[in-house]
């Protein structure tokens, strides 16, 4: 074959033995189109860079577009996921471009076919079922003819799809950090490179058919003028809101986690995220990831939906990890104080469902060291717990008083009401009240200074809890009535004596009141339980003699017991009972017992001691007065010489004839006061 250049080198001819060929130069656009069709993107980049027929401004645009298509080709055809995503990152592509490479279950509405695939497809828009299934998954086998002989060595599609997901997961995680940094810096928008359609494309630019390339011919039907079908799109820089892009990234990342790393769903949803609630909710329910769905609701402030889900799963026999009351209780601990009404609404079913540990639930939600627990309205909590059990009210208010030192009178009144309700609920017909609860109530009545005694007295029963009534009467200052209850109603002289010891600071004459009651008869407004105990023999041993049966015998036994105790009482507390009051109250026929002798001896000793102390004080005052008079006389008899040169020892100023001065005893120095 021979080659001949004609027309000054503009035409090239090739001669064979029987044929003549004319070699026509192919336009650079056609060459680029051909290599792109063959998937040789590196060759296309080389052609564009070496071409002299392309303007420099167009070279950069073409290079970026070819790199864009190359990245998509690497991801879909070559399974080089990391390299493809890195290329898109270098180009500044929006994350939606990378997401669109994934199948529809990951990309959702962003799912799109590669531009090359649309160009190489048939003119018909219809696809067979196999074609649609192939577009749902990335192509796992390369189209390079050189690699066709090694297809048997390629990894299975499932393995390669997992690799694609892990690569996408790393890409989205890194971009999520970028968006978080931008939000932390106060940026509201970020600049991205976005793929858009050219304005000169025919048809509807919003459809995928607008991406189809086309070939136009001149009027003289000469050689076709080929446009670059695969590059008929534009790349523009746009400002995209950070919040909108963060929603797309986080929602897609959640989908990727569901596919390949479900264990990472919790860390994603438990922190601040921008996942779309509607999409994420449907996906998590579909995959039965209810624990992660609770985290999603909580992060979005949908507390009620989270509690509804916890309740439905907790009551369901197949609730899995959320079955039972514990998940709901743990979630209630996460709620802020402003969700108090919601907490009361959804803590009811764990308290009613779990009979074994209502106290631990109350301790966890209402009485721990969380700031939210301390900020709860305490009267509302007490009112709510009273509907469940008075024991829970006692537990809660005891913690409030001891730990937080609350002095609210309403809460102290509620505590007394809870004790009384609890005592009434544990006491059956004809049974004695719970002594442990009574002791706790009595201790509270003694120590608390913030409850209303009038309200407490109105709540107490008339025919029971007499010791508690006596404690409340002491707060009202009605000591004589309280002592009458203890002596005749409770029939305990020891308790009456202890009452006097406890209240002597508030009422100095309380011992005299008890002595008056001991030597008197029972009041008409007090139930005389002492007489019944004397008849039954419970107090007969204390007074000695046979069991009394008649009224006279009962009164005789009572009088003997009271008089004997009065002697003991006088001897033990003689310092609080004046002799004049005691002698006025004691009956004339009272025998002179050793206890009475000890009382009189104590009174005489106290009187003698007081007299001696008075004499000592009087003598000390007389001596002090005498000493003061002598010192005054000595000071008045002295004199100070004031001369022309005499100066004040303090201010060192000269004391003149018209200057006021004073003498500071006991030193003989003149000092002028500071005026």
XYZ file of C-alpha atoms in Angstrom:
675
model
C 0.000 0.000 0.000
C 1.180 3.463 -0.853
C 0.249 6.795 0.758
C -0.069 10.042 -1.212
C -0.532 13.590 0.105
C -2.541 15.801 -2.184
C -3.786 19.390 -2.187
C -0.774 20.631 -0.352
C -0.971 17.992 2.362
C -4.642 18.647 3.164
C -5.733 15.327 1.659
C -4.305 11.883 2.361
C -4.839 9.007 -0.063
C -3.966 5.352 0.325
C -3.519 3.125 -2.722
C -3.917 -0.629 -2.754
C -3.750 -3.057 -5.599
C -7.429 -2.725 -6.370
C -8.726 0.001 -4.021
C -8.070 3.668 -3.295
C -8.881 5.086 0.146
C -9.177 8.684 1.184
C -8.274 9.273 4.857
C -10.492 11.984 6.353
C -9.398 13.505 9.699
C -11.938 12.952 12.489
C -12.932 16.017 14.577
C -11.607 16.073 18.130
C -15.160 16.044 19.438
C -15.820 12.771 17.624
C -12.609 11.256 18.943
C -13.537 12.151 22.486
C -17.020 10.763 21.948
C -15.621 7.498 20.650
C -13.214 6.943 23.543
C -15.936 7.842 26.017
C -18.205 5.286 24.398
C -15.443 2.725 24.835
C -15.088 3.622 28.505
C -11.541 4.976 28.026
C -11.876 8.071 30.201
C -8.156 8.484 30.766
C -7.632 8.552 26.981
C -10.395 11.133 26.680
C -8.675 13.326 29.241
C -5.423 12.965 27.331
C -7.074 13.921 24.026
C -8.644 17.026 25.524
C -5.412 18.141 27.143
C -3.357 17.715 23.912
C -5.893 19.153 21.492
C -5.092 22.479 19.884
C -8.577 22.941 18.444
C -10.243 23.382 21.860
C -10.113 26.676 23.649
C -8.379 26.717 26.994
C -11.547 27.866 28.725
C -13.420 24.908 27.247
C -10.659 22.462 28.116
C -11.157 22.972 31.848
C -14.911 22.516 31.547
C -14.531 19.359 29.439
C -11.899 17.954 31.784
C -14.136 18.388 34.820
C -17.075 16.776 33.027
C -14.986 13.806 31.911
C -13.646 13.355 35.432
C -17.239 13.523 36.672
C -18.296 10.730 34.327
C -15.155 8.788 35.118
C -16.017 8.829 38.818
C -19.465 7.446 38.098
C -17.957 4.837 35.786
C -15.432 3.781 38.440
C -18.211 3.293 40.981
C -20.687 1.438 38.757
C -18.540 -0.421 36.284
C -15.138 -0.910 37.877
C -16.173 -1.388 41.552
C -13.490 1.092 42.592
C -15.702 2.717 45.150
C -13.121 4.535 47.242
C -11.437 6.034 44.180
C -14.769 7.097 42.676
C -15.971 8.802 45.841
C -12.597 10.457 46.339
C -12.818 11.836 42.797
C -16.262 13.287 43.454
C -14.969 14.853 46.654
C -12.057 16.464 44.807
C -14.479 17.867 42.233
C -16.567 19.420 45.038
C -19.625 17.402 44.049
C -22.690 17.523 46.202
C -23.213 14.321 48.248
C -26.438 13.727 46.354
C -24.342 12.904 43.281
C -22.595 10.070 45.134
C -25.855 8.941 46.732
C -27.539 8.736 43.321
C -25.080 5.980 42.366
C -26.711 3.681 44.920
C -29.871 1.649 44.293
C -33.270 3.092 45.061
C -33.548 1.544 48.532
C -30.526 3.611 49.536
C -30.802 6.694 47.332
C -34.586 6.927 47.380
C -35.793 9.731 45.128
C -32.188 10.596 44.302
C -31.630 7.259 42.546
C -30.583 7.883 38.923
C -29.049 6.007 36.031
C -25.625 6.786 34.739
C -25.630 9.223 31.862
C -23.708 6.728 29.740
C -26.250 4.004 30.316
C -29.033 6.226 29.071
C -27.100 7.129 25.945
C -26.206 3.555 25.139
C -29.777 2.363 25.726
C -32.317 1.900 22.968
C -34.575 4.682 21.722
C -37.438 3.109 23.576
C -38.073 4.219 27.152
C -39.360 0.763 28.091
C -37.087 -1.568 30.055
C -37.390 -5.254 30.597
C -37.513 -6.747 34.051
C -33.899 -7.862 33.811
C -32.795 -4.386 32.792
C -34.632 -2.853 35.722
C -33.104 -5.299 38.166
C -29.670 -4.566 36.787
C -30.210 -0.862 37.278
C -31.223 -1.467 40.864
C -27.750 -2.818 41.695
C -24.380 -1.396 40.713
C -22.659 -3.213 37.832
C -20.103 -5.481 39.371
C -18.244 -6.644 36.244
C -16.016 -4.309 34.197
C -16.770 -3.618 30.550
C -13.114 -3.478 29.668
C -12.495 -6.156 27.013
C -9.057 -6.819 28.403
C -10.598 -8.034 31.652
C -13.229 -10.224 30.027
C -11.009 -13.270 30.353
C -10.683 -12.803 34.092
C -14.366 -12.549 34.991
C -14.305 -15.833 36.814
C -11.873 -14.393 39.342
C -14.139 -11.504 40.310
C -15.738 -11.370 43.757
C -19.395 -12.296 44.161
C -21.835 -9.432 43.664
C -23.022 -9.586 47.276
C -19.462 -9.133 48.562
C -18.800 -6.250 46.184
C -22.082 -4.605 47.178
C -21.011 -4.741 50.819
C -17.737 -3.074 49.857
C -19.700 -0.350 48.083
C -21.805 0.205 51.178
C -18.778 0.436 53.458
C -17.146 2.908 51.080
C -20.335 4.975 50.986
C -20.546 4.793 54.774
C -17.033 6.217 55.169
C -17.778 8.903 52.569
C -21.006 10.018 54.258
C -19.434 9.941 57.729
C -16.616 12.214 56.598
C -19.025 14.595 54.908
C -21.190 14.583 58.025
C -18.197 15.847 60.017
C -17.706 18.563 57.411
C -21.308 19.691 57.811
C -21.015 19.638 61.602
C -17.940 21.856 61.478
C -19.727 24.259 59.140
C -22.713 24.435 61.495
C -20.428 24.984 64.483
C -18.781 27.891 62.650
C -22.166 29.457 62.007
C -22.256 28.812 58.265
C -25.740 28.474 56.847
C -24.745 27.472 53.310
C -21.928 25.576 51.606
C -20.798 25.754 48.009
C -21.075 22.594 45.892
C -20.712 21.638 42.248
C -24.119 20.551 40.968
C -24.903 18.755 37.711
C -27.618 20.506 35.687
C -28.851 20.144 32.123
C -27.780 22.496 29.326
C -30.333 25.115 28.397
C -30.058 24.280 24.692
C -31.257 20.705 25.131
C -34.515 19.898 23.428
C -37.546 18.765 25.355
C -38.334 18.889 29.042
C -35.171 19.537 30.968
C -36.632 17.966 34.088
C -36.834 14.480 32.590
C -34.177 11.898 32.099
C -34.806 11.852 28.332
C -33.318 15.313 28.140
C -29.940 13.749 28.842
C -30.054 11.828 25.559
C -27.401 12.909 23.071
C -28.332 13.583 19.468
C -26.675 13.873 16.044
C -27.600 16.699 13.681
C -26.850 16.885 9.962
C -26.339 19.891 7.756
C -28.742 20.869 4.984
C -26.492 19.473 2.264
C -26.562 16.038 3.922
C -22.811 16.045 4.312
C -20.815 14.279 7.007
C -22.611 14.418 10.326
C -21.708 17.064 12.872
C -21.480 14.982 16.071
C -22.112 16.593 19.405
C -20.727 15.104 22.652
C -23.820 13.328 23.828
C -22.255 12.198 27.104
C -21.169 15.685 28.056
C -24.441 17.451 27.378
C -24.816 18.639 30.954
C -23.444 21.560 32.898
C -21.645 21.751 36.226
C -22.486 24.826 38.243
C -21.416 26.018 41.664
C -24.368 26.578 43.942
C -24.898 27.584 47.548
C -26.876 24.810 49.287
C -28.252 25.163 52.852
C -26.285 23.178 55.405
C -29.443 21.924 57.137
C -30.934 20.548 53.926
C -27.743 18.760 52.946
C -27.300 17.414 56.488
C -30.782 15.893 56.321
C -29.947 14.081 53.084
C -26.590 12.847 54.398
C -27.875 11.650 57.767
C -30.938 9.928 56.313
C -28.830 8.119 53.718
C -26.277 7.173 56.353
C -29.067 5.605 58.388
C -30.081 3.527 55.371
C -26.487 2.409 54.853
C -26.182 1.432 58.517
C -29.347 -0.640 58.217
C -27.776 -2.529 55.312
C -24.278 -3.198 56.615
C -23.747 -1.985 60.226
C -26.940 -1.968 62.331
C -24.862 -1.592 65.482
C -23.982 1.970 64.466
C -27.612 3.101 64.376
C -27.652 3.824 68.102
C -24.594 6.127 68.102
C -26.065 7.996 65.130
C -29.536 8.490 66.584
C -28.576 9.128 70.196
C -26.708 12.300 69.254
C -27.937 15.362 67.413
C -28.809 14.366 63.863
C -30.797 15.601 60.881
C -32.439 12.348 59.815
C -35.791 12.744 58.115
C -38.290 11.499 60.671
C -40.849 10.109 58.239
C -38.372 8.121 56.150
C -36.326 6.944 59.127
C -39.426 5.911 61.053
C -40.667 3.719 58.209
C -37.277 2.085 57.712
C -36.737 1.349 61.402
C -40.213 -0.118 61.786
C -39.676 -2.232 58.685
C -36.444 -3.633 60.134
C -37.966 -3.847 63.678
C -35.285 -1.624 65.150
C -37.553 -0.288 67.896
C -34.807 0.682 70.331
C -33.213 2.879 67.691
C -36.648 4.272 66.825
C -37.022 5.397 70.434
C -33.666 7.192 70.151
C -34.850 8.853 66.932
C -38.047 10.088 68.569
C -36.138 11.368 71.576
C -33.609 13.261 69.490
C -36.413 14.945 67.543
C -38.350 15.874 70.684
C -41.174 13.425 69.928
C -41.322 12.200 73.524
C -44.951 11.103 73.430
C -44.418 8.896 70.383
C -41.382 7.348 72.072
C -43.399 6.572 75.216
C -46.281 5.185 73.193
C -43.882 2.849 71.420
C -42.284 1.799 74.712
C -45.665 1.082 76.269
C -46.908 -0.942 73.302
C -43.697 -2.963 73.134
C -43.488 -3.293 76.920
C -46.952 -4.831 77.099
C -46.408 -7.023 74.050
C -45.233 -10.604 74.632
C -42.846 -10.282 71.675
C -41.517 -6.870 72.625
C -37.959 -8.144 72.722
C -35.512 -5.768 74.383
C -38.322 -3.282 75.117
C -40.565 -5.796 76.893
C -41.501 -4.988 80.475
C -41.506 -1.763 82.459
C -37.756 -1.206 82.801
C -37.237 0.352 79.324
C -40.027 2.847 79.971
C -38.630 3.773 83.389
C -35.139 4.220 81.963
C -36.507 6.454 79.233
C -38.442 8.594 81.721
C -35.120 9.394 83.385
C -33.969 11.008 80.120
C -36.867 13.459 79.890
C -36.372 17.088 80.933
C -38.333 18.730 83.727
C -40.697 20.527 81.343
C -42.141 17.137 80.333
C -43.508 16.580 83.840
C -47.120 16.030 82.730
C -45.977 13.447 80.196
C -43.935 11.674 82.876
C -46.952 11.431 85.172
C -49.060 10.104 82.306
C -46.710 7.283 81.336
C -45.283 6.298 84.734
C -48.699 5.142 85.835
C -48.673 1.909 83.876
C -45.242 0.742 85.173
C -46.393 1.448 88.756
C -49.602 -0.486 88.247
C -48.098 -3.247 86.120
C -44.995 -3.977 88.206
C -46.208 -4.764 91.732
C -42.802 -5.978 92.872
C -40.834 -2.751 92.631
C -43.004 0.415 92.687
C -40.738 1.900 95.348
C -37.665 1.453 93.157
C -39.497 3.112 90.243
C -40.372 6.109 92.411
C -36.794 6.246 93.693
C -35.441 6.215 90.138
C -37.754 8.810 88.609
C -38.610 11.218 91.449
C -35.944 10.879 94.152
C -32.548 10.785 92.532
C -29.861 13.414 92.061
C -31.004 14.538 88.602
C -31.718 18.288 88.306
C -35.000 17.415 86.612
C -36.188 15.377 89.612
C -35.460 18.250 91.980
C -37.301 20.683 89.699
C -40.539 18.664 89.608
C -43.533 20.321 91.373
C -43.498 18.329 94.591
C -47.144 18.820 95.651
C -48.200 17.463 92.247
C -45.934 14.451 92.646
C -47.310 13.752 96.124
C -50.907 14.056 94.896
C -50.194 11.676 92.019
C -48.470 9.082 94.203
C -51.316 9.191 96.721
C -53.580 7.793 93.999
C -51.221 4.825 93.654
C -50.229 4.111 97.254
C -49.741 6.215 100.423
C -46.518 4.297 101.096
C -45.042 5.836 97.927
C -45.959 9.298 99.205
C -44.129 8.595 102.470
C -41.074 7.376 100.573
C -41.026 10.411 98.274
C -41.637 13.078 100.914
C -39.120 11.528 103.320
C -36.458 11.942 100.631
C -37.634 15.495 99.909
C -37.355 16.506 103.576
C -34.099 14.744 104.381
C -32.161 15.421 101.165
C -33.539 18.676 99.807
C -34.598 20.177 103.158
C -38.007 21.277 101.893
C -39.941 23.242 104.535
C -43.185 23.678 102.599
C -46.090 23.354 105.000
C -48.356 21.713 102.427
C -45.883 18.873 101.938
C -45.570 18.296 105.689
C -49.356 18.143 105.938
C -49.375 15.660 103.049
C -46.839 13.542 104.908
C -49.133 13.273 107.947
C -52.091 12.446 105.712
C -50.049 9.738 103.962
C -49.048 8.193 107.297
C -52.666 8.131 108.443
C -53.830 6.634 105.135
C -51.114 4.006 105.299
C -51.974 3.105 108.902
C -55.642 2.834 107.974
C -54.915 0.659 104.929
C -52.787 -1.813 106.913
C -55.214 -2.045 109.851
C -57.951 -4.610 109.463
C -61.239 -4.681 111.373
C -60.443 -5.179 115.059
C -56.667 -5.170 114.451
C -54.166 -2.917 116.159
C -52.441 -0.274 114.030
C -48.999 -0.963 112.619
C -46.624 -0.001 115.444
C -43.722 0.691 113.110
C -45.758 3.181 111.111
C -47.032 4.750 114.319
C -43.523 5.224 115.637
C -42.469 6.864 112.375
C -45.526 9.154 112.510
C -44.846 10.080 116.132
C -41.223 10.844 115.315
C -42.331 13.077 112.464
C -44.879 14.882 114.675
C -42.140 15.571 117.242
C -39.430 16.743 114.855
C -41.309 18.614 112.132
C -41.987 22.291 112.779
C -43.725 23.067 109.495
C -47.017 21.177 109.507
C -50.329 22.707 110.522
C -51.411 21.237 113.898
C -55.024 22.273 113.287
C -55.178 20.262 110.047
C -53.357 17.342 111.632
C -55.770 17.297 114.591
C -58.756 17.313 112.235
C -57.361 14.298 110.351
C -56.742 12.176 113.456
C -59.497 9.704 114.426
C -61.441 10.423 117.608
C -61.250 6.917 119.014
C -57.651 6.000 118.267
C -54.053 7.186 117.860
C -54.209 8.999 121.217
C -50.442 9.372 121.504
C -50.363 11.092 118.136
C -53.237 13.340 119.214
C -51.322 14.281 122.373
C -48.290 15.275 120.281
C -50.431 17.501 118.056
C -52.121 19.052 121.131
C -48.685 19.918 122.483
C -48.026 21.955 119.306
C -51.277 23.833 120.002
C -50.269 24.517 123.613
C -53.067 22.395 125.053
C -50.790 20.520 127.434
C -53.384 19.726 130.103
C -55.611 17.990 127.570
C -52.632 16.136 126.094
C -51.541 14.906 129.550
C -55.118 13.810 130.328
C -55.085 11.683 127.142
C -51.812 10.037 128.108
C -52.832 9.366 131.714
C -56.428 8.231 131.249
C -56.738 7.423 127.537
C -53.384 5.737 126.882
C -53.049 4.764 130.578
C -49.286 5.296 130.508
C -47.821 7.408 133.296
C -44.359 6.889 131.841
C -45.400 8.527 128.556
C -46.952 11.391 130.507
C -43.686 11.909 132.403
C -41.701 11.867 129.125
C -44.154 14.357 127.661
C -43.365 16.763 130.503
C -39.630 16.364 129.944
C -40.015 17.067 126.217
C -42.191 20.160 126.687
C -40.690 21.796 129.773
C -38.918 24.405 127.650
C -42.159 25.395 125.920
C -44.221 25.347 129.133
C -42.426 25.580 132.482
C -45.553 24.596 134.402
C -46.173 21.330 132.556
C -44.990 19.242 135.556
C -47.464 21.006 137.810
C -50.225 20.206 135.314
C -49.336 16.512 135.437
C -49.362 16.564 139.261
C -52.792 18.185 139.144
C -54.081 15.426 136.860
C -52.576 12.669 138.999
C -54.367 13.776 142.144
C -57.621 14.577 140.300
C -60.349 12.606 138.567
C -60.531 11.874 134.816
C -62.107 14.602 132.654
C -65.454 13.894 131.074
C -64.258 14.562 127.501
C -61.581 11.826 127.617
C -62.245 8.122 127.220
C -61.193 6.430 130.470
C -59.261 3.469 129.162
C -57.293 3.308 132.402
C -60.315 2.042 134.315
C -60.837 -0.746 131.777
C -57.204 -1.800 132.108
C -57.543 -1.819 135.896
C -60.538 -4.125 135.675
C -58.722 -6.441 133.284
C -55.723 -6.658 135.595
C -53.205 -5.014 133.257
C -52.503 -2.284 135.824
C -53.484 -4.140 139.039
C -49.992 -5.435 139.606
C -48.682 -1.917 139.631
C -50.997 -0.902 142.439
C -51.087 -4.228 144.253
C -54.107 -5.995 145.729
C -56.931 -7.966 144.117
C -58.524 -7.067 140.811
C -61.024 -4.210 141.278
C -64.579 -4.917 140.189
C -66.721 -2.042 141.441
C -66.391 1.636 140.629
C -65.163 2.372 144.124
C -62.531 -0.322 143.908
C -61.398 0.960 140.509
C -61.097 4.509 141.815
C -59.263 3.251 144.898
C -56.784 1.309 142.766
C -56.338 4.263 140.442
C -55.767 6.633 143.388
C -53.172 4.325 144.892
C -51.274 4.027 141.579
C -51.388 7.762 140.923
C -50.279 8.708 144.447
C -47.390 6.281 144.340
C -46.319 7.642 140.951
C -46.798 11.223 142.216
C -44.225 10.601 144.948
C -41.757 9.233 142.387
C -42.601 12.093 140.077
C -41.971 14.729 142.779
C -38.647 13.232 143.839
C -37.304 12.956 140.258
C -38.350 16.404 138.994
C -38.403 18.536 142.123
C -36.500 21.329 140.365
C -39.476 21.939 138.033
C -42.246 21.763 140.665
C -42.368 24.659 143.162
C -43.161 23.601 146.736
C -46.001 26.100 147.004
C -47.814 24.562 144.019
C -47.119 20.992 145.123
C -48.298 21.493 148.677
C -51.433 23.199 147.408
C -52.284 20.270 145.118
C -51.311 17.293 147.287
C -54.220 15.783 149.284
C -54.053 16.067 153.072
C -54.195 12.318 153.577
C -51.166 11.641 151.414
C -48.778 9.443 153.433
C -45.300 10.785 154.110
C -43.283 8.466 151.926
C -39.517 8.467 151.266
C -40.214 9.946 147.817
C -42.057 12.848 149.384
C -39.202 13.300 151.863
C -36.724 13.387 148.990
C -38.844 16.013 147.232
C -39.022 18.253 150.329
C -35.286 17.815 150.945
C -34.608 18.789 147.362
C -36.848 21.835 147.641
C -35.156 22.948 150.876
C -31.722 22.437 149.346
C -32.726 24.390 146.284
C -34.152 27.167 148.484
C -31.031 27.267 150.633
C -28.832 27.282 147.546
C -30.836 30.115 146.044
C -30.587 32.086 149.318
C -26.831 31.584 149.545
C -26.402 32.537 145.929
C -28.424 35.704 146.521
C -26.252 36.623 149.528
C -23.073 36.068 147.543
C -24.305 38.226 144.685
C -25.389 40.969 147.093
C -22.016 41.005 148.836
C -20.170 41.093 145.516
C -22.208 44.057 144.398
C -21.526 45.902 147.676
C -17.792 45.312 147.298
C -17.818 46.441 143.675
C -19.694 49.616 144.614
C -17.215 50.414 147.385
C -14.257 49.908 145.085
C -15.759 52.202 142.456
C -16.343 54.959 144.990
C -12.733 54.787 146.188
C -11.385 54.991 142.670
C -13.625 57.970 141.874
C -12.461 59.787 145.008
C -8.807 59.199 144.101
C -9.305 60.518 140.605
C -11.207 63.581 141.777
C -8.508 64.468 144.304
C -5.723 64.537 141.689
C -4.652 67.485 139.468
C -2.765 68.113 136.217
C -0.412 71.013 135.551
C -0.893 72.702 132.167
C 1.972 74.925 131.059
C 2.815 76.786 127.871
C 4.978 73.885 126.655
C 2.656 71.002 127.622
C 1.699 68.905 124.603
C -0.777 66.114 124.004
C 0.997 62.723 124.125
C -1.279 61.371 121.390
C -1.414 64.072 118.713
C 1.691 65.978 119.932
C -0.125 69.303 119.641
C 0.385 72.045 122.209
C -2.383 72.458 124.759
C -3.284 76.125 124.875
C -5.301 78.050 127.379
C -8.423 77.892 125.234
C -8.108 74.218 124.302
C -10.362 71.560 125.762
C -8.562 68.526 127.188
C -9.194 65.420 129.256
C -7.129 63.258 131.589
C -7.069 59.559 130.745
C -6.868 57.461 133.909
C -4.860 55.991 135.447
C -1.908 57.758 133.745
C -1.158 61.306 134.745
C -1.000 62.622 131.193
C -3.065 65.255 129.507
C -4.742 64.355 126.244
C -6.852 66.556 124.060
C -9.849 64.777 122.590
C -10.219 64.642 118.871
C -12.929 67.104 117.820
